[in-house]
Coordinates of C-alpha atoms and ligand atoms in Angstrom, one line a residue:
X24 CA 84.0 123.3 75.4
X25 CA 80.3 122.7 73.8
X26 CA 77.6 124.9 74.9
X27 CA 75.1 122.2 75.6
X28 CA 77.7 120.6 78.0
X29 CA 76.1 119.1 80.8
X30 CA 77.8 117.7 84.1
X31 CA 77.2 114.3 85.8
X32 CA 78.7 112.5 88.7
X33 CA 78.6 108.8 89.1
X34 CA 78.5 107.1 92.9
X35 CA 79.7 102.8 92.2
X36 CA 81.3 103.9 89.1
X37 CA 83.2 100.8 88.8
X38 CA 80.2 98.5 88.6
X39 CA 78.1 97.2 85.9
X40 CA 75.9 99.9 86.1
X41 CA 79.0 102.6 86.1
X42 CA 80.2 100.8 83.4
X43 CA 77.5 100.8 81.3
X44 CA 77.0 104.5 82.3
X45 CA 80.5 105.9 81.1
X46 CA 80.3 103.5 78.2
X47 CA 77.6 106.1 76.8
X48 CA 79.6 109.4 78.3
X49 CA 82.5 108.2 76.2
X50 CA 80.8 108.3 73.4
X51 CA 79.6 111.9 73.5
X52 CA 82.6 112.8 75.5
X53 CA 82.3 116.8 74.6
X54 CA 79.0 116.8 75.5
X55 CA 79.5 116.1 79.5
X56 CA 81.8 117.0 82.3
X57 CA 82.5 114.8 85.0
X58 CA 81.9 115.6 88.6
X59 CA 82.5 112.9 90.9
X60 CA 83.6 109.3 90.5
X61 CA 83.2 106.5 93.4
X62 CA 83.8 103.3 94.0
X63 CA 84.4 101.1 97.3
X64 CA 87.8 99.1 96.8
X65 CA 89.0 99.3 93.3
X66 CA 91.4 101.9 93.5
X67 CA 92.7 100.7 90.0
X68 CA 90.2 100.7 88.2
X69 CA 88.5 104.1 90.0
X70 CA 91.5 106.1 89.3
X71 CA 91.9 104.5 85.3
X72 CA 88.2 106.4 85.0
X73 CA 88.6 108.9 86.4
X74 CA 92.0 110.3 84.6
X75 CA 90.2 108.9 81.2
X76 CA 87.3 111.8 82.4
X77 CA 88.9 114.0 83.7
X78 CA 86.8 113.6 86.8
X79 CA 86.7 116.7 89.6
X80 CA 87.2 114.4 92.5
X81 CA 87.4 110.3 92.4
X82 CA 86.3 108.6 95.8
X83 CA 86.8 105.1 97.5
X84 CA 84.6 104.6 100.3
X85 CA 87.2 102.5 101.9
X86 CA 89.6 105.2 104.2
X87 CA 92.0 103.0 104.2
X88 CA 92.9 103.0 100.1
X89 CA 93.2 106.9 100.4
X90 CA 97.0 106.7 100.1
X91 CA 96.8 103.9 97.1
X92 CA 94.0 106.4 95.5
X93 CA 96.7 109.4 96.1
X94 CA 99.6 107.9 94.4
X95 CA 97.5 106.7 91.4
X96 CA 96.1 109.6 90.7
X97 CA 99.8 112.2 90.6
X98 CA 100.7 114.2 88.2
X99 CA 96.7 114.7 87.8
X100 CA 94.4 117.1 88.5
X101 CA 91.8 115.0 90.0
X102 CA 91.3 115.0 93.5
X103 CA 91.5 112.2 95.6
X104 CA 89.6 111.5 98.6
X105 CA 88.0 108.7 100.8
X106 CA 85.5 107.2 103.1
X107 CA 82.0 108.1 104.2
X108 CA 82.3 111.5 104.5
X109 CA 84.2 112.1 101.5
X110 CA 81.5 110.5 99.8
X111 CA 79.0 112.3 101.0
X112 CA 80.3 115.5 100.1
X113 CA 81.1 114.3 96.7
X114 CA 77.4 113.3 95.9
X115 CA 76.6 116.8 96.8
X116 CA 79.1 118.9 94.5
X117 CA 76.9 120.2 91.9
X118 CA 76.3 118.4 88.9
X119 CA 73.2 118.1 86.6
X120 CA 72.5 114.9 87.2
X121 CA 73.8 112.1 89.5
X122 CA 74.0 108.3 89.0
X123 CA 73.1 106.4 92.1
X124 CA 74.6 102.9 91.0
X125 CA 76.1 101.7 94.6
X126 CA 74.9 98.2 95.2
X127 CA 72.9 97.8 98.4
X128 CA 72.4 99.7 101.5
X129 CA 75.8 101.6 101.3
X130 CA 74.1 103.8 98.8
X131 CA 71.7 105.5 100.8
X132 CA 73.6 108.1 102.4
X133 CA 75.5 109.1 99.2
X134 CA 72.4 108.6 97.2
X135 CA 70.4 111.0 99.9
X136 CA 72.9 113.4 99.8
X137 CA 72.8 113.7 96.2
X138 CA 68.7 114.1 96.6
X139 CA 69.0 116.7 99.1
X140 CA 70.9 119.0 96.5
X141 CA 68.1 118.9 94.8
X142 CA 68.8 117.7 91.4
X143 CA 68.2 114.8 88.9
X144 CA 69.2 111.3 89.9
X145 CA 69.5 108.9 88.2
X146 CA 68.6 105.8 90.4
X147 CA 69.7 102.1 90.2
X148 CA 70.4 101.4 93.3
X149 CA 67.1 99.9 94.5
X150 CA 67.9 98.7 98.0
X151 CA 68.8 102.2 99.1
X152 CA 64.9 103.0 97.9
X153 CA 63.6 99.4 99.2
X154 CA 65.0 100.4 102.7
X155 CA 64.1 104.2 103.0
X156 CA 61.0 104.4 101.1
X157 CA 59.0 107.1 102.4
X158 CA 62.0 109.0 104.5
X159 CA 63.6 109.1 100.6
X160 CA 60.6 109.8 98.7
X161 CA 59.4 112.7 101.6
X162 CA 63.2 113.8 100.8
X163 CA 62.8 114.2 97.0
X164 CA 59.5 116.3 97.4
X165 CA 61.1 118.7 100.2
X166 CA 63.8 119.3 97.9
X167 CA 62.6 119.4 94.6
X168 CA 64.9 116.7 93.1
X169 CA 64.1 114.4 90.1
X170 CA 64.2 110.7 90.3
X171 CA 64.9 108.8 87.2
X172 CA 64.5 105.5 87.2
X173 CA 67.5 103.2 85.8
X174 CA 66.0 99.7 86.8
X175 CA 64.6 98.9 83.1
X176 CA 61.7 98.0 84.7
X177 CA 60.7 100.9 86.6
X178 CA 62.5 103.2 83.0
X179 CA 59.7 101.0 81.1
X180 CA 57.0 102.1 83.6
X181 CA 58.7 105.7 83.5
X182 CA 58.2 105.8 79.7
X183 CA 54.7 104.5 79.7
X184 CA 53.6 107.0 82.2
X185 CA 54.9 109.9 79.9
X186 CA 52.2 112.0 78.2
X187 CA 49.9 111.0 80.4
X188 CA 51.2 112.0 83.9
X189 CA 54.2 114.2 83.6
X190 CA 56.4 112.8 86.2
X191 CA 53.8 110.5 87.3
X192 CA 52.0 112.0 90.4
X193 CA 48.6 111.7 89.4
X194 CA 47.7 107.4 88.8
X195 CA 44.1 107.8 89.2
X196 CA 43.8 106.3 85.3
X197 CA 46.5 103.4 86.2
X198 CA 44.4 100.5 86.8
X199 CA 47.5 98.4 87.0
X200 CA 51.1 98.3 86.6
X201 CA 53.0 95.1 85.1
X202 CA 56.5 94.4 86.3
X203 CA 58.1 91.7 83.9
X204 CA 60.5 89.4 84.9
X205 CA 63.0 87.0 82.7
X206 CA 62.7 83.7 85.9
X207 CA 66.3 84.0 86.1
X208 CA 68.4 81.2 85.6
X209 CA 66.7 78.7 87.9
X210 CA 63.3 79.1 86.0
X211 CA 63.0 75.9 84.4
X212 CA 65.0 74.1 86.9
X213 CA 63.9 70.8 88.9
X214 CA 62.8 71.9 92.5
X215 CA 64.5 69.4 94.2
X216 CA 68.1 71.0 92.3
X217 CA 67.6 74.0 94.0
X218 CA 69.2 73.8 97.1
X219 CA 72.2 72.5 95.7
X220 CA 72.7 75.5 92.6
X221 CA 75.9 77.0 93.4
X222 CA 76.9 80.8 92.8
X223 CA 78.9 80.5 89.6
X224 CA 75.0 78.9 88.1
X225 CA 73.3 81.8 90.2
X226 CA 75.0 84.6 88.8
X227 CA 74.9 83.2 85.1
X228 CA 71.9 85.2 83.9
X229 CA 70.2 84.0 81.0
X230 CA 69.4 87.6 79.4
X231 CA 71.4 90.3 81.4
X232 CA 75.2 91.2 82.7
X233 CA 74.9 92.2 85.8
X234 CA 76.8 92.8 89.5
X235 CA 76.9 89.3 91.4
X236 CA 74.4 90.2 94.1
X237 CA 71.8 91.5 91.8
X238 CA 72.1 88.8 89.9
X239 CA 71.8 86.3 92.8
X240 CA 68.4 88.5 93.4
X241 CA 67.7 87.7 89.6
X242 CA 68.2 84.0 90.5
X243 CA 65.5 83.7 93.6
X244 CA 63.4 86.4 92.2
X245 CA 64.2 88.6 95.3
X246 CA 65.1 91.2 92.9
X247 CA 61.1 91.0 91.2
X248 CA 60.2 91.7 95.3
X249 CA 62.5 94.5 95.6
X250 CA 61.2 96.3 92.5
X251 CA 57.8 95.7 93.6
X252 CA 58.6 97.7 96.5
X253 CA 60.9 100.6 94.1
X254 CA 58.0 100.8 91.7
X255 CA 55.3 101.2 94.9
X256 CA 57.7 104.2 95.7
X257 CA 58.4 105.8 92.6
X258 CA 54.8 105.3 91.1
X259 CA 52.8 105.2 94.0
X260 CA 50.0 102.7 93.8
X261 CA 48.2 100.6 96.1
X262 CA 50.3 97.1 95.8
X263 CA 47.1 95.2 94.9
X264 CA 47.8 97.5 91.8
X265 CA 50.9 96.0 91.0
X266 CA 51.6 92.6 89.3
X267 CA 54.5 90.8 87.9
X268 CA 54.2 88.3 85.1
X269 CA 57.2 86.0 83.7
X270 CA 58.6 86.7 80.5
X271 CA 61.7 85.1 79.3
X272 CA 63.0 87.0 76.5
X273 CA 62.9 90.4 78.5
X274 CA 62.1 92.2 75.4
X275 CA 59.2 93.8 77.2
X276 CA 60.7 95.9 80.1
X277 CA 56.9 96.5 82.1
X278 CA 53.5 97.4 81.0
X279 CA 50.7 100.4 82.6
X280 CA 47.5 99.7 82.2
X281 CA 44.8 102.4 82.0
X282 CA 41.1 102.0 83.5
X283 CA 40.1 102.0 79.8
X284 CA 41.5 98.8 78.3
X285 CA 45.2 100.5 76.8
X286 CA 48.0 98.8 78.3
X287 CA 51.1 100.5 77.4
X288 CA 54.2 98.5 77.3
X289 CA 57.9 99.8 76.9
X290 CA 59.9 97.2 74.6
X291 CA 63.6 97.2 74.1
X292 CA 67.0 94.7 73.9
X293 CA 68.2 93.3 77.0
X294 CA 71.0 96.2 77.2
X295 CA 71.0 98.3 80.7
X296 CA 72.4 101.2 78.1
X297 CA 69.2 101.7 76.8
X298 CA 67.3 102.5 80.2
X299 CA 70.3 104.4 81.3
X300 CA 70.2 106.6 78.2
X301 CA 66.6 107.0 78.9
X302 CA 67.5 108.6 82.1
X303 CA 70.4 110.5 81.3
X304 CA 68.9 112.8 78.2
X305 CA 65.4 112.7 79.5
X306 CA 63.0 114.2 78.8
X307 CA 65.1 114.0 75.1
X308 CA 67.0 110.8 73.9
X309 CA 70.6 110.3 72.9
X310 CA 72.1 107.5 70.4
X311 CA 73.5 104.4 71.7
X312 CA 74.9 101.4 70.4
X313 CA 72.3 98.8 71.2
X314 CA 71.4 96.9 67.9
X315 CA 67.4 97.8 67.7
X316 CA 65.3 94.8 68.2
X317 CA 63.9 93.1 65.7
X318 CA 61.0 91.2 66.5
X319 CA 60.1 89.1 63.1
X320 CA 63.6 87.6 64.3
X321 CA 62.5 86.8 67.7
X322 CA 59.3 85.3 66.4
X323 CA 57.4 85.3 69.5
X324 CA 56.9 86.9 73.1
X325 CA 55.8 84.6 76.2
X326 CA 54.3 85.3 78.8
X327 CA 53.5 83.1 82.4
X328 CA 52.8 83.0 86.0
X329 CA 55.2 83.3 88.6
X330 CA 55.3 80.6 90.9
X331 CA 55.8 81.2 94.2
X332 CA 56.3 77.9 95.7
X333 CA 59.5 77.8 93.5
X334 CA 60.4 81.4 94.1
X335 CA 59.3 82.5 97.8
X336 CA 61.2 85.6 97.8
X337 CA 58.5 87.5 96.2
X338 CA 55.9 86.2 98.4
X339 CA 58.1 87.4 101.3
X340 CA 58.7 90.8 99.8
X341 CA 54.9 91.9 98.7
X342 CA 54.5 90.7 102.8
X343 CA 57.0 92.7 104.2
X344 CA 55.9 95.5 101.4
X345 CA 52.3 95.4 102.9
X346 CA 53.3 95.4 106.0
X347 CA 55.0 98.1 105.1
X348 CA 56.9 100.8 108.1
X349 CA 60.6 99.1 108.6
X350 CA 59.8 95.6 107.3
X351 CA 60.8 96.5 103.8
X352 CA 64.5 97.9 105.4
X353 CA 64.4 94.4 107.5
X354 CA 64.3 92.5 104.2
X355 CA 66.4 94.0 102.2
X356 CA 69.3 94.0 104.9
X357 CA 68.6 90.4 105.6
X358 CA 68.7 89.6 102.1
X359 CA 72.1 91.6 101.9
X360 CA 73.4 89.2 104.5
X361 CA 72.1 86.1 103.3
X362 CA 73.6 86.6 99.5
X363 CA 76.9 88.2 100.9
X364 CA 76.7 84.4 102.5
X365 CA 75.5 82.2 99.6
X366 CA 78.1 83.9 97.4
X367 CA 81.0 82.9 100.2
X368 CA 79.7 79.6 100.1
X369 CA 78.3 79.5 103.7
X370 CA 75.0 78.8 103.0
X371 CA 72.3 76.9 100.2
X372 CA 71.2 78.6 97.7
X373 CA 67.5 77.7 98.9
X374 CA 68.5 79.1 102.4
X375 CA 68.7 82.5 101.1
X376 CA 64.9 83.1 101.3
X377 CA 64.2 80.7 104.7
X378 CA 66.8 83.0 106.3
X379 CA 65.2 86.5 105.1
X380 CA 61.7 84.8 106.4
X381 CA 63.3 84.0 109.8
X382 CA 64.5 87.3 110.1
X383 CA 61.5 89.0 109.2
X384 CA 59.4 86.8 111.8
X385 CA 61.7 87.3 114.6
X386 CA 62.2 91.9 114.4
X387 CA 59.3 94.1 113.6
X388 CA 60.7 97.5 114.7
X389 CA 58.1 100.5 114.4
X390 CA 58.5 102.7 111.5
X391 CA 61.3 104.8 110.3
X392 CA 60.6 108.5 110.4
X393 CA 63.8 109.8 109.7
X394 CA 67.7 108.5 107.7
X395 CA 69.2 107.7 111.2
X396 CA 66.0 105.2 112.0
X397 CA 66.4 103.6 108.8
X398 CA 70.3 102.7 109.4
X399 CA 69.3 101.7 112.8
X400 CA 67.0 99.4 111.4
X401 CA 69.6 98.1 109.1
X402 CA 72.1 97.6 111.4
X403 CA 70.0 96.2 113.9
X404 CA 68.2 93.4 111.3
X405 CA 72.3 92.7 110.1
X406 CA 73.3 91.7 113.2
X407 CA 69.9 89.5 113.8
X408 CA 70.5 87.9 110.4
X409 CA 74.2 87.3 111.6
X410 CA 73.5 86.0 114.3
X411 CA 70.7 83.7 113.3
X412 CA 73.0 82.4 110.6
X413 CA 75.6 81.3 113.0
X414 CA 72.6 79.6 115.0
X415 CA 71.3 77.8 112.1
X416 CA 74.8 76.2 111.1
Ligands
NAD18 P1 78.1 96.1 90.7 O1 78.6 95.2 91.9 O2 78.6 95.7 89.7 O3 78.8 97.4 91.4 C1 78.8 98.1 92.2 C2 79.4 99.4 92.7 O4 79.3 99.7 93.9 C3 80.9 99.5 92.5 O5 80.8 100.5 91.8 C4 81.4 99.2 93.6 O6 82.5 99.5 93.6 C5 80.3 100.1 94.3 N1 80.6 99.5 96.0 C6 80.3 98.6 96.2 N2 79.8 98.3 97.9 C7 79.7 99.9 98.1 C8 79.8 100.5 99.6 N3 80.1 99.5 100.4 N4 80.1 101.7 99.7 C9 80.3 102.1 98.3 N5 80.2 101.7 97.4 C10 80.2 100.5 97.0 O7 76.6 96.2 90.9 P2 75.6 96.6 89.7 O8 75.2 95.4 89.2 O9 76.0 98.0 89.1 O10 74.7 97.4 90.4 C11 74.8 98.4 91.3 C12 72.9 99.2 91.6 O11 72.2 99.0 90.5 C13 72.6 97.8 92.1 O12 71.3 98.5 93.5 C14 71.2 97.1 91.5 O13 70.3 96.3 91.9 C15 71.3 98.0 90.6 N6 70.8 97.8 89.1 C16 71.8 96.8 88.1 C17 71.5 96.7 87.2 C18 72.5 95.8 86.6 O14 72.2 95.5 84.5 N7 73.6 95.4 86.8 C19 70.1 96.4 86.4 C20 69.4 97.2 87.8 C21 69.2 97.7 89.1
MG19 MG1 65.2 95.2 87.0

């Protein structure tokens, strides 16, 4: 066993971020011990990964998958488990670092369980932080956990703040934080074509290879709105000091402007293995197989303002963010329902933001004080989103 072996759990191991994380682990296998790997219902892929990485436990969120998972892992030493409680139990097991890479608010409870353990949590699951906001950041502080952002923009900001503010608590010298946005696949489409955009077109991102839900969020630019809220919780500056700029090449991943006029940016290839490696190795560095940037070959980097008429979702997110309290959770839940309906062919592309706006104006619950309040808001917002959608059809 290598002397410096570290232990890791990956929540959402079968997804895009999960696969990128495991690719890095695979390349320096002796340095890592895999504790828990989890998935939703993709039993065969989960079992394959659990065998390959000799995981301590493999968990399917869907309880009905347990017999199949047990059969797929028979003859190995990997424990098989399934269901919500098993997911939380696995996330609570000691590990040096937990990668929170479940998509959607479904990742909230296991991510909170990892936070409550008090270790390092590498966070990709932005919907959990958007929905739980202060409830999650208070738990991070209470349990002495460390949130290491994996989302490329937030990882860039985190890196630009190193050396100045340590983990990012003293932001008085920060004048502005600017998130870059590629603009997604529809940045240059004629507006009148947008209502007919198909799921296949929406998930085909020009620069990044990601899961379906975040790809649709990138196409509507709700992703950037969620990221604005995520940034506010990770780096507590007021929303007025958070900006978005469109940068089609996705080379500059975000920027921090200090009050003396210095702007620090982080650049890198558009490959999630770079920010994931930064979180896994923090505060040190590790190798990745990613091709280094060749700026001379790139020639130029361009920037342009965000067109909120084309992308109303970012405006909605900013409004929900400024309203605060439960509104980001309502925004997120309505968006998850609308994106799922779009991917299922039930609503058109431009209906996603329209639908979120309707739900936001119909439901204004009080600010959640604890996790169960967040779940209550999430549940009710989903119910309303679904029934409003039925009504609109
Ligand atoms: P994905 O759809 O590829 O994978 C999601 C993972 O979550 C899978 O392992 C799936 O089995 C699991 N899962 C789905 N529903 C679940 C449920 N109800 N209960 C338990 N597990 C469930 O998604 P992704 O693209 O890897 O994104 C994961 C998270 O990371 C998202 O929050 C996304 O916004 C964020 N993120 C992704 C990227 C990227 O490049 N893919 C970049 C930045 C941030
Ligand atoms: Mg991002």
